[in-house]
PDB file of C-alpha atoms in Angstrom:
ATOM      1  CA  MET A   1       8.123  30.644  18.293  1.00  0.00           C
ATOM      2  CA  ILE A   2       7.414  31.233  14.607  1.00  0.00           C
ATOM      3  CA  ARG A   3      10.977  32.360  13.822  1.00  0.00           C
ATOM      4  CA  PRO A   4      12.637  29.195  15.209  1.00  0.00           C
ATOM      5  CA  MET A   5      10.197  27.024  13.236  1.00  0.00           C
ATOM      6  CA  LEU A   6      10.867  28.998  10.053  1.00  0.00           C
ATOM      7  CA  ALA A   7      14.614  28.635  10.602  1.00  0.00           C
ATOM      8  CA  LEU A   8      14.186  24.881  11.073  1.00  0.00           C
ATOM      9  CA  LEU A   9      12.213  24.591   7.839  1.00  0.00           C
ATOM     10  CA  LEU A  10      14.866  26.554   5.960  1.00  0.00           C
ATOM     11  CA  LEU A  11      17.621  24.336   7.361  1.00  0.00           C
ATOM     12  CA  CYS A  12      15.767  21.134   6.493  1.00  0.00           C
ATOM     13  CA  GLY A  13      15.154  22.239   2.918  1.00  0.00           C
ATOM     14  CA  PRO A  14      12.114  22.055   0.662  1.00  0.00           C
ATOM     15  CA  ALA A  15      11.795  18.265   0.769  1.00  0.00           C
ATOM     16  CA  ALA A  16      11.292  18.190   4.528  1.00  0.00           C
ATOM     17  CA  ALA A  17       8.929  21.150   4.409  1.00  0.00           C
ATOM     18  CA  ALA A  18       6.811  19.430   1.760  1.00  0.00           C
ATOM     19  CA  GLY A  19       6.657  16.178   3.709  1.00  0.00           C
ATOM     20  CA  THR A  20       8.887  14.148   1.412  1.00  0.00           C
ATOM     21  CA  VAL A  21      10.943  11.203   2.620  1.00  0.00           C
ATOM     22  CA  SER A  22      13.452   9.355   0.461  1.00  0.00           C
ATOM     23  CA  GLY A  23      15.783   6.396   0.810  1.00  0.00           C
ATOM     24  CA  PRO A  24      15.922   2.613   0.819  1.00  0.00           C
ATOM     25  CA  ALA A  25      12.579   0.970   1.591  1.00  0.00           C
ATOM     26  CA  THR A  26      11.561  -2.084   3.553  1.00  0.00           C
ATOM     27  CA  VAL A  27       8.310  -3.713   2.422  1.00  0.00           C
ATOM     28  CA  ILE A  28       5.942  -4.420   5.312  1.00  0.00           C
ATOM     29  CA  ASP A  29       3.063  -5.757   3.202  1.00  0.00           C
ATOM     30  CA  GLY A  30       1.500  -5.162  -0.213  1.00  0.00           C
ATOM     31  CA  ASP A  31       0.538  -1.565   0.516  1.00  0.00           C
ATOM     32  CA  THR A  32       2.895  -0.527   3.323  1.00  0.00           C
ATOM     33  CA  ILE A  33       6.601   0.304   3.243  1.00  0.00           C
ATOM     34  CA  GLU A  34       9.085   1.816   5.655  1.00  0.00           C
ATOM     35  CA  VAL A  35      11.462   4.560   4.495  1.00  0.00           C
ATOM     36  CA  GLN A  36      13.967   6.246   6.828  1.00  0.00           C
ATOM     37  CA  GLY A  37      12.138   4.836   9.865  1.00  0.00           C
ATOM     38  CA  THR A  38       8.740   6.117   8.698  1.00  0.00           C
ATOM     39  CA  ARG A  39       6.005   3.578   8.002  1.00  0.00           C
ATOM     40  CA  ILE A  40       4.042   4.718   4.949  1.00  0.00           C
ATOM     41  CA  ASN A  41       0.777   3.397   3.524  1.00  0.00           C
ATOM     42  CA  LEU A  42       0.774   3.597  -0.264  1.00  0.00           C
ATOM     43  CA  TYR A  43      -1.773   6.217  -1.262  1.00  0.00           C
ATOM     44  CA  GLY A  44      -5.086   5.246  -2.821  1.00  0.00           C
ATOM     45  CA  ILE A  45      -4.765   1.459  -2.784  1.00  0.00           C
ATOM     46  CA  ASP A  46      -5.708  -1.557  -0.698  1.00  0.00           C
ATOM     47  CA  ALA A  47      -3.703  -4.761  -1.171  1.00  0.00           C
ATOM     48  CA  PRO A  48      -4.599  -8.181   0.239  1.00  0.00           C
ATOM     49  CA  GLU A  49      -3.331  -8.702   3.780  1.00  0.00           C
ATOM     50  CA  THR A  50      -0.269 -10.901   4.285  1.00  0.00           C
ATOM     51  CA  ALA A  51      -2.306 -13.825   5.662  1.00  0.00           C
ATOM     52  CA  GLN A  52      -5.085 -13.445   3.089  1.00  0.00           C
ATOM     53  CA  ARG A  53      -5.688 -16.200   0.574  1.00  0.00           C
ATOM     54  CA  CYS A  54      -7.231 -16.012  -2.889  1.00  0.00           C
ATOM     55  CA  GLU A  55      -8.092 -18.618  -5.518  1.00  0.00           C
ATOM     56  CA  THR A  56      -6.755 -19.043  -9.023  1.00  0.00           C
ATOM     57  CA  ALA A  57      -9.106 -19.539 -11.985  1.00  0.00           C
ATOM     58  CA  ASN A  58      -8.604 -23.295 -11.423  1.00  0.00           C
ATOM     59  CA  GLY A  59      -9.757 -23.027  -7.810  1.00  0.00           C
ATOM     60  CA  GLN A  60      -6.311 -23.453  -6.265  1.00  0.00           C
ATOM     61  CA  GLU A  61      -5.776 -21.420  -3.126  1.00  0.00           C
ATOM     62  CA  TYR A  62      -2.691 -19.220  -2.850  1.00  0.00           C
ATOM     63  CA  ARG A  63      -1.374 -16.561  -0.473  1.00  0.00           C
ATOM     64  CA  CYS A  64      -2.241 -13.470  -2.492  1.00  0.00           C
ATOM     65  CA  GLY A  65      -1.231 -11.101   0.316  1.00  0.00           C
ATOM     66  CA  SER A  66       2.250 -12.591   0.488  1.00  0.00           C
ATOM     67  CA  LYS A  67       2.459 -12.556  -3.300  1.00  0.00           C
ATOM     68  CA  ALA A  68       1.572  -8.836  -3.379  1.00  0.00           C
ATOM     69  CA  ALA A  69       4.284  -8.040  -0.818  1.00  0.00           C
ATOM     70  CA  GLN A  70       6.859 -10.126  -2.709  1.00  0.00           C
ATOM     71  CA  ALA A  71       6.031  -8.376  -5.984  1.00  0.00           C
ATOM     72  CA  LEU A  72       6.334  -4.938  -4.368  1.00  0.00           C
ATOM     73  CA  ARG A  73       9.675  -5.950  -2.827  1.00  0.00           C
ATOM     74  CA  ALA A  74      10.937  -7.133  -6.223  1.00  0.00           C
ATOM     75  CA  ARG A  75       9.733  -3.960  -7.970  1.00  0.00           C
ATOM     76  CA  ILE A  76      11.520  -1.715  -5.479  1.00  0.00           C
ATOM     77  CA  GLY A  77      14.661  -3.845  -5.442  1.00  0.00           C
ATOM     78  CA  SER A  78      17.583  -1.812  -4.138  1.00  0.00           C
ATOM     79  CA  GLY A  79      16.300   1.448  -5.611  1.00  0.00           C
ATOM     80  CA  ALA A  80      15.723   4.554  -3.545  1.00  0.00           C
ATOM     81  CA  VAL A  81      12.054   5.254  -2.893  1.00  0.00           C
ATOM     82  CA  THR A  82      10.721   8.800  -2.648  1.00  0.00           C
ATOM     83  CA  CYS A  83       7.387   9.339  -0.901  1.00  0.00           C
ATOM     84  CA  GLU A  84       5.388  12.541  -0.731  1.00  0.00           C
ATOM     85  CA  ARG A  85       2.890  12.630   2.111  1.00  0.00           C
ATOM     86  CA  ARG A  86      -0.792  12.856   1.205  1.00  0.00           C
ATOM     87  CA  GLU A  87      -3.959  13.476   3.156  1.00  0.00           C
ATOM     88  CA  GLY A  88      -6.891  11.103   2.962  1.00  0.00           C
ATOM     89  CA  GLY A  89      -5.474   7.872   4.260  1.00  0.00           C
ATOM     90  CA  VAL A  90      -6.177   5.920   7.424  1.00  0.00           C
ATOM     91  CA  PRO A  91      -6.346   8.301  10.415  1.00  0.00           C
ATOM     92  CA  GLY A  92      -3.185   8.134  12.518  1.00  0.00           C
ATOM     93  CA  ARG A  93      -1.076   6.681   9.712  1.00  0.00           C
ATOM     94  CA  VAL A  94       1.290   8.312   7.257  1.00  0.00           C
ATOM     95  CA  THR A  95       0.068   7.965   3.683  1.00  0.00           C
ATOM     96  CA  GLY A  96       2.117   8.861   0.643  1.00  0.00           C
ATOM     97  CA  ILE A  97       2.523   8.676  -3.096  1.00  0.00           C
ATOM     98  CA  CYS A  98       5.752   6.733  -3.485  1.00  0.00           C
ATOM     99  CA  HIS A  99       7.978   6.404  -6.537  1.00  0.00           C
ATOM    100  CA  VAL A 100      10.925   4.212  -7.444  1.00  0.00           C
ATOM    101  CA  HIS A 101      12.845   5.019 -10.635  1.00  0.00           C
ATOM    102  CA  GLY A 102      10.122   7.609 -11.369  1.00  0.00           C
ATOM    103  CA  GLU A 103       7.291   5.052 -11.266  1.00  0.00           C
ATOM    104  CA  ASP A 104       4.255   5.448  -8.981  1.00  0.00           C
ATOM    105  CA  LEU A 105       4.200   2.277  -6.856  1.00  0.00           C
ATOM    106  CA  SER A 106       0.456   2.513  -6.141  1.00  0.00           C
ATOM    107  CA  ALA A 107      -0.360   2.695  -9.862  1.00  0.00           C
ATOM    108  CA  TRP A 108       1.993  -0.216 -10.534  1.00  0.00           C
ATOM    109  CA  MET A 109       0.461  -2.426  -7.821  1.00  0.00           C
ATOM    110  CA  VAL A 110      -3.075  -1.784  -9.089  1.00  0.00           C
ATOM    111  CA  GLY A 111      -2.037  -2.246 -12.724  1.00  0.00           C
ATOM    112  CA  GLN A 112      -0.477  -5.615 -11.909  1.00  0.00           C
ATOM    113  CA  GLY A 113      -3.700  -6.752 -10.235  1.00  0.00           C
ATOM    114  CA  LEU A 114      -1.978  -6.910  -6.846  1.00  0.00           C
ATOM    115  CA  ALA A 115      -4.075  -4.213  -5.134  1.00  0.00           C
ATOM    116  CA  LEU A 116      -7.428  -2.481  -5.490  1.00  0.00           C
ATOM    117  CA  ALA A 117      -7.961   1.213  -6.110  1.00  0.00           C
ATOM    118  CA  ASN A 118      -9.423   2.764  -2.959  1.00  0.00           C
ATOM    119  CA  ARG A 119     -12.441   4.651  -4.274  1.00  0.00           C
ATOM    120  CA  GLN A 120     -13.138   6.265  -0.883  1.00  0.00           C
ATOM    121  CA  VAL A 121      -9.813   8.083  -0.998  1.00  0.00           C
ATOM    122  CA  THR A 122      -8.935   8.708  -4.623  1.00  0.00           C
ATOM    123  CA  ALA A 123      -9.860   7.734  -8.140  1.00  0.00           C
ATOM    124  CA  PRO A 124      -6.572   8.036 -10.088  1.00  0.00           C
ATOM    125  CA  TYR A 125      -5.917   4.313 -10.144  1.00  0.00           C
ATOM    126  CA  ILE A 126      -9.352   3.150 -11.323  1.00  0.00           C
ATOM    127  CA  ARG A 127      -8.175   3.009 -14.961  1.00  0.00           C
ATOM    128  CA  GLN A 128      -5.266   0.713 -14.006  1.00  0.00           C
ATOM    129  CA  GLU A 129      -7.664  -1.471 -12.020  1.00  0.00           C
ATOM    130  CA  GLY A 130     -10.011  -1.741 -15.026  1.00  0.00           C
ATOM    131  CA  HIS A 131      -7.115  -2.808 -17.231  1.00  0.00           C
ATOM    132  CA  ALA A 132      -5.961  -5.404 -14.682  1.00  0.00           C
ATOM    133  CA  TRP A 133      -9.526  -6.744 -14.479  1.00  0.00           C
ATOM    134  CA  ALA A 134      -9.942  -6.849 -18.273  1.00  0.00           C
ATOM    135  CA  THR A 135      -6.658  -8.720 -18.741  1.00  0.00           C
ATOM    136  CA  ARG A 136      -7.227 -10.960 -15.674  1.00  0.00           C
ATOM    137  CA  ARG A 137      -3.974  -9.976 -13.993  1.00  0.00           C
ATOM    138  CA  GLY A 138      -3.094 -10.878 -10.425  1.00  0.00           C
ATOM    139  CA  ILE A 139      -6.071 -11.337  -8.119  1.00  0.00           C
ATOM    140  CA  TRP A 140      -8.444 -10.669 -11.044  1.00  0.00           C
ATOM    141  CA  ALA A 141      -7.352 -13.987 -12.597  1.00  0.00           C
ATOM    142  CA  GLY A 142      -9.408 -15.869 -10.014  1.00  0.00           C
ATOM    143  CA  THR A 143     -11.575 -15.074  -7.009  1.00  0.00           C
ATOM    144  CA  PHE A 144     -10.801 -13.035  -3.930  1.00  0.00           C
ATOM    145  CA  GLU A 145     -12.381 -11.204  -1.044  1.00  0.00           C
ATOM    146  CA  LYS A 146     -11.827  -7.449  -0.961  1.00  0.00           C
ATOM    147  CA  PRO A 147      -9.090  -6.745   1.605  1.00  0.00           C
ATOM    148  CA  ALA A 148     -11.356  -4.414   3.637  1.00  0.00           C
ATOM    149  CA  ASP A 149     -14.041  -7.126   3.830  1.00  0.00           C
ATOM    150  CA  TRP A 150     -11.435  -9.745   4.749  1.00  0.00           C
ATOM    151  CA  ARG A 151     -10.153  -7.550   7.611  1.00  0.00           C
ATOM    152  CA  GLN A 152     -13.691  -6.932   8.869  1.00  0.00           C
ATOM    153  CA  ASP A 153     -14.516 -10.664   8.788  1.00  0.00           C
ATOM    154  CA  ARG A 154     -11.253 -11.415  10.589  1.00  0.00           C
ATOM    155  CA  ARG A 155     -12.102  -8.920  13.359  1.00  0.00           C
ATOM    156  CA  ARG A 156     -15.552 -10.505  13.792  1.00  0.00           C
ATOM    157  CA  VAL A 157     -14.060 -13.981  14.087  1.00  0.00           C
ATOM    158  CA  GLU A 158     -11.447 -12.765  16.580  1.00  0.00           C
ATOM    159  CA  ALA A 159     -14.082 -10.939  18.640  1.00  0.00           C
ATOM    160  CA  ALA A 160     -16.275 -14.038  18.734  1.00  0.00           C
ATOM    161  CA  ALA A 161     -13.314 -16.148  19.819  1.00  0.00           C
ATOM    162  CA  GLY A 162     -12.199 -13.562  22.392  1.00  0.00           C
ATOM    163  CA  THR A 163      -8.821 -13.083  20.712  1.00  0.00           C
ATOM    164  CA  SER A 164      -7.153 -10.383  18.691  1.00  0.00           C
ATOM    165  CA  ALA A 165      -4.339 -10.115  16.192  1.00  0.00           C
ATOM    166  CA  ALA A 166      -2.176  -8.747  19.021  1.00  0.00           C
ATOM    167  CA  ASP A 167      -2.559 -11.932  21.120  1.00  0.00           C
TER     168      ASP A 167
END
């Protein structure tokens, strides 16, 4: 059994053995992409959900989740994305550090103020988040609910109403 697996790893090459996937990407939301049929959560960040709304400094509501996804889509463009799988994400989901043109997409999203650094998983993006906050970029320019809190509130409302996102 071990020999056939070793042969398979040798045939697939080092990228497959290391858990790397590369190719064109489809943006699902502000922190999720799909590459070569694999849905990947961007490592170490949490972006507003697609339906989530935030407020500008002037109190105007806008769809910050949609804006985050649009910005990620524009940043990737038609470039090939390379993702290296990482541990520490949501159980049951593939999590990866993804790059386009050599740039870490998670770091870029946080630096633009389009996502939060996930302190429970990793700390590398906290500096970018601090800079985005200090310069009032993206969601830091106004008010917002943390995406994790927004999801939890949404689940409570759905449970009270007897519905779910799948309905």
